[in-house]
Amino acid sequence: MLPSRRQLCLGLTAATTSPLLGGCFPFDEGPDPVGPIAPLKSQVPYPVGTCAMSGQLDDPDWARLARTHFNQITPEWEMKMEYILTSRASHGDGYRFDASDRIVDWAARHGMGLHATTLIWYSQGEEAFRGLSPADYRQQFDTYIATVAGRYAGRVRGWDVVNEAVAENGEGLRQHHWAQSLGEIDHMVRAFEQAKQADPNAVLFINDYNLENNPKKGATFLNLVERLLKAGAPIGGIGTQSHLDIEIPEGQITRFIGQAAQFGLPLHVSELDASRRRGDGTPDVRTVSYRIRQQIERVKELSFAFHSLPAEQRYALTLWGVRDTDSWLRRGRYDDGKDSPLAFDANGHPTAIARALSDGWRQDTSSATS
């Protein structure tokens, strides 16, 4: 089983080459070379973002690429509850903002927008909230959101308020400690209400993954959005992480983007990447050229579908990393050192994904509302 993104971001697995995967990727030809490209952020009229860990800010090569090609930053891990909140948080003294403050300040210093993630996530917070009375549980839930969102009020464009609420297979919603203590829908409504109070001007998102890859999950997610809006949750935007499976059928991405757009809310492609390797670690008999073609077509489809939205619905398109070697997909013992899921390689050269983004943006959108 592959390690989770949580484990990888925490550094619980070492980045090593697995001999088990050696020779599993046949090379009939190398990738087509991608020449110099215009800065990604200069090619479109909406923000093009990337994610950052505070330690990357000290890497001059990373910083140069980030400043050149991106104009919005999302903290990859260090604005999430597991970093900010310690087990002492229930006593009011467990908030940790050193890394998130640094990323926010760096983005501001370089004239970049900031998208914040995430306030409530099913996988975090259980230990810190364990043992609280129902009244204290509600109070600490509200206090956390008020403290964190309030700290950055006026400095962020938007917040992922609720993250990954839909079950992995798309069959209903996840069951977890927030839902058990505050209600399956009520805890989400409450989170949005508290975030709105803390930062009235931020765009408040509900965010999830595999929405394009799994139509059932996409439909369940959009049904959840509708339920929350009917319940009065002040949702301001829809986030789709877009960790793309390059084997999904043509048109599936476009259909989901069109369905999500029907709410009239801003959309955020919030964590875009597209791995060329299978996620289960099994031998891959597909040729490299085939995988590159598939990758280009899926990323191109996504960039065109997003670019074709009405201007007011294009919040941002964010890649989940700058260079391939920065990607969560290139951490851990399953990495063979060959995957190229992002727009720049280890040396900062554009990849096939950079070309696909540009090609998608350059397609004729005259039939789309703009």
Short mmCIF file of C-alpha atoms in Angstrom, two decimals:
data_model
loop_
_atom_site.label_atom_id
_atom_site.label_comp_id
_atom_site.label_asym_id
_atom_site.label_seq_id
_atom_site.Cartn_x
_atom_site.Cartn_y
_atom_site.Cartn_z
CA MET A 1 0.00 0.00 0.00
CA LEU A 2 1.27 3.46 -0.87
CA PRO A 3 1.86 5.85 2.03
CA SER A 4 -0.72 8.58 2.50
CA ARG A 5 -0.04 12.22 1.69
CA ARG A 6 -0.24 12.89 5.42
CA GLN A 7 2.66 10.51 6.10
CA LEU A 8 4.68 11.91 3.24
CA CYS A 9 4.23 15.53 4.29
CA LEU A 10 5.20 14.62 7.83
CA GLY A 11 8.38 13.04 6.51
CA LEU A 12 7.59 9.63 7.94
CA THR A 13 8.91 7.87 4.86
CA ALA A 14 12.28 8.34 3.22
CA ALA A 15 12.62 9.14 -0.46
CA THR A 16 14.38 6.09 -1.82
CA THR A 17 14.44 4.17 -5.04
CA SER A 18 12.61 0.86 -4.86
CA PRO A 19 14.43 -2.04 -6.55
CA LEU A 20 11.06 -3.75 -6.81
CA LEU A 21 10.01 -1.19 -9.40
CA GLY A 22 13.22 -1.26 -11.41
CA GLY A 23 12.54 -2.20 -15.01
CA CYS A 24 8.78 -1.81 -14.67
CA PHE A 25 8.71 1.23 -16.95
CA PRO A 26 9.65 0.34 -20.54
CA PHE A 27 11.18 3.18 -22.50
CA ASP A 28 10.43 3.09 -26.20
CA GLU A 29 11.40 6.75 -26.51
CA GLY A 30 12.07 9.67 -24.24
CA PRO A 31 9.68 12.57 -23.71
CA ASP A 32 9.52 15.22 -26.38
CA PRO A 33 11.74 18.13 -25.38
CA VAL A 34 9.84 21.19 -24.21
CA GLY A 35 11.51 24.45 -25.06
CA PRO A 36 11.40 27.67 -23.08
CA ILE A 37 7.91 28.85 -22.18
CA ALA A 38 6.46 32.16 -21.10
CA PRO A 39 5.82 32.41 -17.37
CA LEU A 40 2.70 30.40 -16.65
CA LYS A 41 1.15 33.28 -14.73
CA SER A 42 1.52 35.56 -17.75
CA GLN A 43 -0.50 33.29 -20.03
CA VAL A 44 -3.90 33.63 -18.36
CA PRO A 45 -5.91 36.39 -16.63
CA TYR A 46 -6.48 34.48 -13.39
CA PRO A 47 -4.03 33.31 -10.69
CA VAL A 48 -1.77 30.33 -11.35
CA GLY A 49 -0.70 28.91 -8.03
CA THR A 50 1.59 26.38 -6.44
CA CYS A 51 2.07 24.97 -2.95
CA ALA A 52 4.94 25.60 -0.56
CA MET A 53 6.57 24.21 2.54
CA SER A 54 8.43 26.76 4.64
CA GLY A 55 11.78 25.01 4.12
CA GLN A 56 11.51 25.46 0.35
CA LEU A 57 11.61 29.22 0.73
CA ASP A 58 15.34 28.93 1.47
CA ASP A 59 16.02 27.13 -1.83
CA PRO A 60 17.00 29.85 -4.35
CA ASP A 61 16.21 27.66 -7.36
CA TRP A 62 12.74 26.84 -6.02
CA ALA A 63 12.11 30.48 -5.12
CA ARG A 64 13.18 31.69 -8.57
CA LEU A 65 10.85 29.29 -10.35
CA ALA A 66 7.98 30.02 -7.98
CA ARG A 67 8.29 33.79 -8.41
CA THR A 68 8.69 33.52 -12.19
CA HIS A 69 5.77 31.24 -12.98
CA PHE A 70 3.25 31.54 -10.15
CA ASN A 71 1.35 34.39 -8.50
CA GLN A 72 -0.45 32.52 -5.74
CA ILE A 73 0.77 30.24 -2.93
CA THR A 74 -1.02 27.56 -0.92
CA PRO A 75 0.75 26.25 2.21
CA GLU A 76 1.13 22.54 1.50
CA TRP A 77 1.03 21.26 5.07
CA GLU A 78 1.92 23.84 7.67
CA MET A 79 -1.45 25.61 7.82
CA LYS A 80 -3.31 22.38 8.52
CA MET A 81 -4.64 21.49 11.95
CA GLU A 82 -2.15 18.73 12.64
CA TYR A 83 0.71 21.24 12.41
CA ILE A 84 -0.98 24.20 14.06
CA LEU A 85 -2.80 22.40 16.85
CA THR A 86 -1.04 20.37 19.51
CA SER A 87 -2.62 18.12 22.14
CA ARG A 88 -2.53 21.10 24.51
CA ALA A 89 -4.82 23.18 22.30
CA SER A 90 -7.88 22.32 24.40
CA HIS A 91 -6.21 24.33 27.19
CA GLY A 92 -5.68 27.31 24.93
CA ASP A 93 -1.90 27.22 24.55
CA GLY A 94 -1.27 24.84 21.70
CA TYR A 95 -1.30 26.91 18.52
CA ARG A 96 1.78 26.91 16.32
CA PHE A 97 2.04 29.52 13.58
CA ASP A 98 5.76 29.81 12.89
CA ALA A 99 5.76 28.09 9.49
CA SER A 100 2.41 29.39 8.27
CA ASP A 101 3.36 32.95 9.25
CA ARG A 102 6.57 32.61 7.27
CA ILE A 103 4.79 31.42 4.13
CA VAL A 104 2.15 34.16 4.39
CA ASP A 105 4.84 36.80 4.84
CA TRP A 106 6.93 35.44 1.94
CA ALA A 107 3.94 35.48 -0.41
CA ALA A 108 3.07 39.04 0.57
CA ARG A 109 6.67 40.19 0.19
CA HIS A 110 6.75 38.91 -3.37
CA GLY A 111 3.34 40.23 -4.36
CA MET A 112 1.71 36.78 -4.52
CA GLY A 113 -1.81 35.88 -3.49
CA LEU A 114 -2.38 33.38 -0.70
CA HIS A 115 -4.91 30.56 -0.62
CA ALA A 116 -5.22 28.96 2.81
CA THR A 117 -5.86 25.29 3.56
CA THR A 118 -7.42 23.74 5.55
CA LEU A 119 -9.64 24.38 8.57
CA ILE A 120 -11.63 21.15 9.02
CA TRP A 121 -10.35 17.84 7.70
CA TYR A 122 -11.71 14.44 8.72
CA SER A 123 -8.21 13.05 9.32
CA GLN A 124 -7.08 15.63 11.89
CA GLY A 125 -8.01 16.96 15.32
CA GLU A 126 -9.38 13.85 16.98
CA GLU A 127 -6.65 13.55 19.61
CA ALA A 128 -6.71 17.20 20.61
CA PHE A 129 -10.51 17.20 21.03
CA ARG A 130 -10.81 13.83 22.75
CA GLY A 131 -12.46 13.83 26.17
CA LEU A 132 -14.10 17.24 25.89
CA SER A 133 -17.68 17.69 27.03
CA PRO A 134 -20.18 18.44 24.24
CA ALA A 135 -20.24 22.13 25.20
CA ASP A 136 -16.43 22.39 25.35
CA TYR A 137 -16.12 20.48 22.09
CA ARG A 138 -18.32 23.03 20.32
CA GLN A 139 -16.47 25.90 21.95
CA GLN A 140 -13.04 24.60 20.97
CA PHE A 141 -14.23 23.90 17.41
CA ASP A 142 -15.42 27.49 17.10
CA THR A 143 -12.32 28.88 18.82
CA TYR A 144 -9.95 27.04 16.51
CA ILE A 145 -11.58 28.39 13.37
CA ALA A 146 -11.88 31.89 14.79
CA THR A 147 -8.24 31.90 15.89
CA VAL A 148 -6.70 30.49 12.71
CA ALA A 149 -8.92 32.14 10.09
CA GLY A 150 -8.95 35.33 12.12
CA ARG A 151 -5.15 35.47 12.30
CA TYR A 152 -4.92 35.73 8.52
CA ALA A 153 -8.10 37.72 7.90
CA GLY A 154 -7.54 40.19 5.09
CA ARG A 155 -4.30 38.47 4.04
CA VAL A 156 -5.70 35.45 2.22
CA ARG A 157 -7.91 35.28 -0.86
CA GLY A 158 -9.71 32.15 0.25
CA TRP A 159 -9.89 29.22 2.66
CA ASP A 160 -10.52 25.52 2.20
CA VAL A 161 -12.99 25.32 5.07
CA VAL A 162 -14.07 21.68 4.73
CA ASN A 163 -11.71 19.21 3.07
CA GLU A 164 -12.40 15.72 1.67
CA ALA A 165 -15.85 15.15 3.15
CA VAL A 166 -16.95 12.51 0.63
CA ALA A 167 -16.18 8.82 1.14
CA GLU A 168 -13.30 7.40 -0.89
CA ASN A 169 -15.57 5.34 -3.15
CA GLY A 170 -18.19 8.06 -3.51
CA GLU A 171 -20.75 6.15 -1.46
CA GLY A 172 -21.98 8.86 0.88
CA LEU A 173 -19.93 10.92 3.30
CA ARG A 174 -16.99 10.00 5.50
CA GLN A 175 -17.70 9.06 9.09
CA HIS A 176 -15.34 10.68 11.58
CA HIS A 177 -15.06 12.47 14.91
CA TRP A 178 -16.36 15.84 13.69
CA ALA A 179 -19.52 14.24 12.30
CA GLN A 180 -20.03 12.08 15.36
CA SER A 181 -19.75 15.00 17.78
CA LEU A 182 -21.38 17.83 15.83
CA GLY A 183 -23.49 16.14 13.15
CA GLU A 184 -22.76 14.90 9.64
CA ILE A 185 -23.97 18.09 7.93
CA ASP A 186 -24.15 20.40 10.93
CA HIS A 187 -20.39 20.35 11.58
CA MET A 188 -19.77 21.58 8.04
CA VAL A 189 -22.40 24.31 8.21
CA ARG A 190 -20.94 25.39 11.54
CA ALA A 191 -17.42 25.49 10.11
CA PHE A 192 -18.47 27.72 7.22
CA GLU A 193 -20.41 30.02 9.54
CA GLN A 194 -17.46 30.41 11.90
CA ALA A 195 -15.03 31.00 9.03
CA LYS A 196 -17.33 33.67 7.60
CA GLN A 197 -17.35 35.46 10.93
CA ALA A 198 -13.58 35.25 11.25
CA ASP A 199 -12.77 36.45 7.72
CA PRO A 200 -15.84 37.91 6.00
CA ASN A 201 -14.02 38.77 2.78
CA ALA A 202 -12.34 35.42 2.11
CA VAL A 203 -13.80 33.07 -0.49
CA LEU A 204 -14.81 29.96 1.47
CA PHE A 205 -14.33 26.63 -0.31
CA ILE A 206 -15.38 23.06 0.07
CA ASN A 207 -12.61 20.95 -1.43
CA ASP A 208 -12.19 17.29 -2.39
CA TYR A 209 -10.26 14.93 -4.67
CA ASN A 210 -10.95 12.26 -7.32
CA LEU A 211 -13.97 14.26 -8.45
CA GLU A 212 -12.97 14.05 -12.11
CA ASN A 213 -11.51 10.55 -11.79
CA ASN A 214 -14.60 9.00 -10.16
CA PRO A 215 -17.96 10.24 -11.51
CA LYS A 216 -19.82 8.70 -8.57
CA LYS A 217 -17.70 10.63 -6.10
CA GLY A 218 -18.06 13.80 -8.18
CA ALA A 219 -21.86 13.44 -8.13
CA THR A 220 -21.92 12.81 -4.36
CA PHE A 221 -19.72 15.85 -3.81
CA LEU A 222 -21.95 18.13 -5.88
CA ASN A 223 -25.00 16.77 -4.06
CA LEU A 224 -23.28 17.68 -0.80
CA VAL A 225 -22.65 21.22 -2.06
CA GLU A 226 -26.35 21.53 -2.84
CA ARG A 227 -27.35 20.23 0.61
CA LEU A 228 -25.00 22.63 2.35
CA LEU A 229 -26.21 25.62 0.36
CA LYS A 230 -29.82 24.71 1.17
CA ALA A 231 -28.83 24.46 4.84
CA GLY A 232 -27.52 28.02 4.71
CA ALA A 233 -23.78 27.34 4.69
CA PRO A 234 -21.99 30.42 3.28
CA ILE A 235 -20.04 28.42 0.70
CA GLY A 236 -18.23 30.78 -1.65
CA GLY A 237 -16.43 28.35 -3.96
CA ILE A 238 -15.85 24.77 -5.08
CA GLY A 239 -12.39 23.21 -4.97
CA THR A 240 -11.38 20.18 -7.01
CA GLN A 241 -7.90 18.91 -6.23
CA SER A 242 -7.43 17.39 -9.70
CA HIS A 243 -4.84 14.72 -8.93
CA LEU A 244 -5.58 13.38 -12.39
CA ASP A 245 -5.67 9.74 -13.42
CA ILE A 246 -4.28 9.90 -16.94
CA GLU A 247 -6.35 6.86 -17.99
CA ILE A 248 -9.81 8.35 -17.42
CA PRO A 249 -11.95 8.66 -20.57
CA GLU A 250 -11.80 11.76 -22.71
CA GLY A 251 -14.51 14.24 -21.77
CA GLN A 252 -14.87 13.09 -18.16
CA ILE A 253 -12.97 16.09 -16.79
CA THR A 254 -14.95 18.52 -18.95
CA ARG A 255 -18.25 17.05 -17.76
CA PHE A 256 -17.39 17.44 -14.11
CA ILE A 257 -16.16 21.03 -14.51
CA GLY A 258 -19.39 21.86 -16.35
CA GLN A 259 -21.53 20.24 -13.65
CA ALA A 260 -19.67 22.05 -10.87
CA ALA A 261 -20.00 25.36 -12.68
CA GLN A 262 -23.80 25.14 -12.63
CA PHE A 263 -23.84 26.48 -9.06
CA GLY A 264 -22.43 29.76 -10.34
CA LEU A 265 -19.68 29.69 -7.70
CA PRO A 266 -15.96 30.28 -8.30
CA LEU A 267 -14.00 27.09 -9.01
CA HIS A 268 -10.49 26.33 -7.83
CA VAL A 269 -8.33 23.63 -9.41
CA SER A 270 -6.58 23.35 -6.09
CA GLU A 271 -3.88 20.62 -6.25
CA LEU A 272 -3.21 19.75 -9.87
CA ASP A 273 -0.76 17.00 -10.77
CA ALA A 274 -0.83 14.00 -13.09
CA SER A 275 1.31 10.98 -12.32
CA ARG A 276 2.69 8.82 -15.13
CA ARG A 277 2.89 5.77 -12.92
CA ARG A 278 0.31 3.48 -11.41
CA GLY A 279 -0.59 4.33 -7.85
CA ASP A 280 -0.66 0.74 -6.60
CA GLY A 281 3.02 -0.02 -7.23
CA THR A 282 2.26 -2.84 -9.66
CA PRO A 283 4.39 -3.37 -12.78
CA ASP A 284 3.52 -0.94 -15.55
CA VAL A 285 3.73 -2.28 -19.10
CA ARG A 286 2.61 0.94 -20.77
CA THR A 287 5.23 2.66 -22.88
CA VAL A 288 6.59 6.00 -21.77
CA SER A 289 5.42 7.71 -24.96
CA TYR A 290 1.88 6.42 -24.40
CA ARG A 291 1.82 7.66 -20.81
CA ILE A 292 3.12 11.08 -21.85
CA ARG A 293 0.43 11.37 -24.52
CA GLN A 294 -2.26 10.43 -22.01
CA GLN A 295 -0.88 12.88 -19.47
CA ILE A 296 -0.80 15.72 -21.99
CA GLU A 297 -4.36 15.07 -23.17
CA ARG A 298 -5.85 14.97 -19.67
CA VAL A 299 -4.03 18.09 -18.45
CA LYS A 300 -4.84 19.90 -21.68
CA GLU A 301 -8.50 18.98 -21.27
CA LEU A 302 -8.55 20.30 -17.72
CA SER A 303 -6.79 23.56 -18.54
CA PHE A 304 -9.15 24.19 -21.46
CA ALA A 305 -12.27 23.33 -19.43
CA PHE A 306 -11.23 25.67 -16.63
CA HIS A 307 -10.15 28.41 -19.05
CA SER A 308 -13.56 28.21 -20.74
CA LEU A 309 -15.46 29.08 -17.56
CA PRO A 310 -16.95 32.54 -17.13
CA ALA A 311 -14.30 34.92 -15.82
CA GLU A 312 -15.99 35.33 -12.42
CA GLN A 313 -15.85 31.58 -11.84
CA ARG A 314 -12.10 31.16 -12.47
CA TYR A 315 -10.72 31.58 -8.96
CA ALA A 316 -7.31 29.99 -9.63
CA LEU A 317 -5.52 27.00 -11.10
CA THR A 318 -2.99 25.63 -8.62
CA LEU A 319 -0.33 23.01 -9.28
CA TRP A 320 0.60 20.88 -6.28
CA GLY A 321 4.29 21.65 -6.40
CA VAL A 322 6.83 23.52 -8.52
CA ARG A 323 9.29 20.81 -9.65
CA ASP A 324 8.72 17.10 -10.05
CA THR A 325 11.06 16.48 -7.13
CA ASP A 326 8.91 18.70 -4.89
CA SER A 327 5.83 16.55 -5.46
CA TRP A 328 4.28 14.38 -2.75
CA LEU A 329 4.22 11.72 -5.49
CA ARG A 330 8.02 11.71 -5.46
CA ARG A 331 8.37 11.06 -1.73
CA GLY A 332 8.67 7.69 -0.09
CA ARG A 333 9.97 4.25 -0.90
CA TYR A 334 7.72 3.74 -3.94
CA ASP A 335 9.37 6.54 -5.91
CA ASP A 336 11.55 5.27 -8.74
CA GLY A 337 12.86 8.74 -9.61
CA LYS A 338 11.20 8.78 -13.04
CA ASP A 339 7.72 10.17 -12.51
CA SER A 340 7.03 13.64 -13.88
CA PRO A 341 3.73 14.85 -12.37
CA LEU A 342 4.37 18.62 -12.43
CA ALA A 343 5.21 21.46 -14.81
CA PHE A 344 8.99 21.58 -14.19
CA ASP A 345 11.64 18.92 -13.80
CA ALA A 346 14.34 18.74 -11.15
CA ASN A 347 16.46 21.23 -13.10
CA GLY A 348 13.64 23.70 -13.56
CA HIS A 349 13.03 22.87 -17.21
CA PRO A 350 9.42 22.78 -18.49
CA THR A 351 7.82 19.35 -18.75
CA ALA A 352 5.03 17.92 -20.87
CA ILE A 353 2.56 19.23 -18.28
CA ALA A 354 3.75 22.80 -18.83
CA ARG A 355 3.19 22.31 -22.55
CA ALA A 356 -0.25 20.80 -21.95
CA LEU A 357 -1.33 23.73 -19.80
CA SER A 358 -0.22 26.22 -22.43
CA ASP A 359 -1.87 24.24 -25.24
CA GLY A 360 -5.14 24.10 -23.32
CA TRP A 361 -5.08 27.80 -22.62
CA ARG A 362 -4.38 28.58 -26.28
CA GLN A 363 -7.33 26.60 -27.61
CA ASP A 364 -10.20 28.54 -29.12
CA THR A 365 -12.63 29.52 -26.35
CA SER A 366 -14.78 31.77 -28.52
CA SER A 367 -17.79 29.57 -27.85
CA ALA A 368 -17.31 29.84 -24.08
CA THR A 369 -18.70 32.59 -21.89
CA SER A 370 -15.98 34.97 -20.79
#
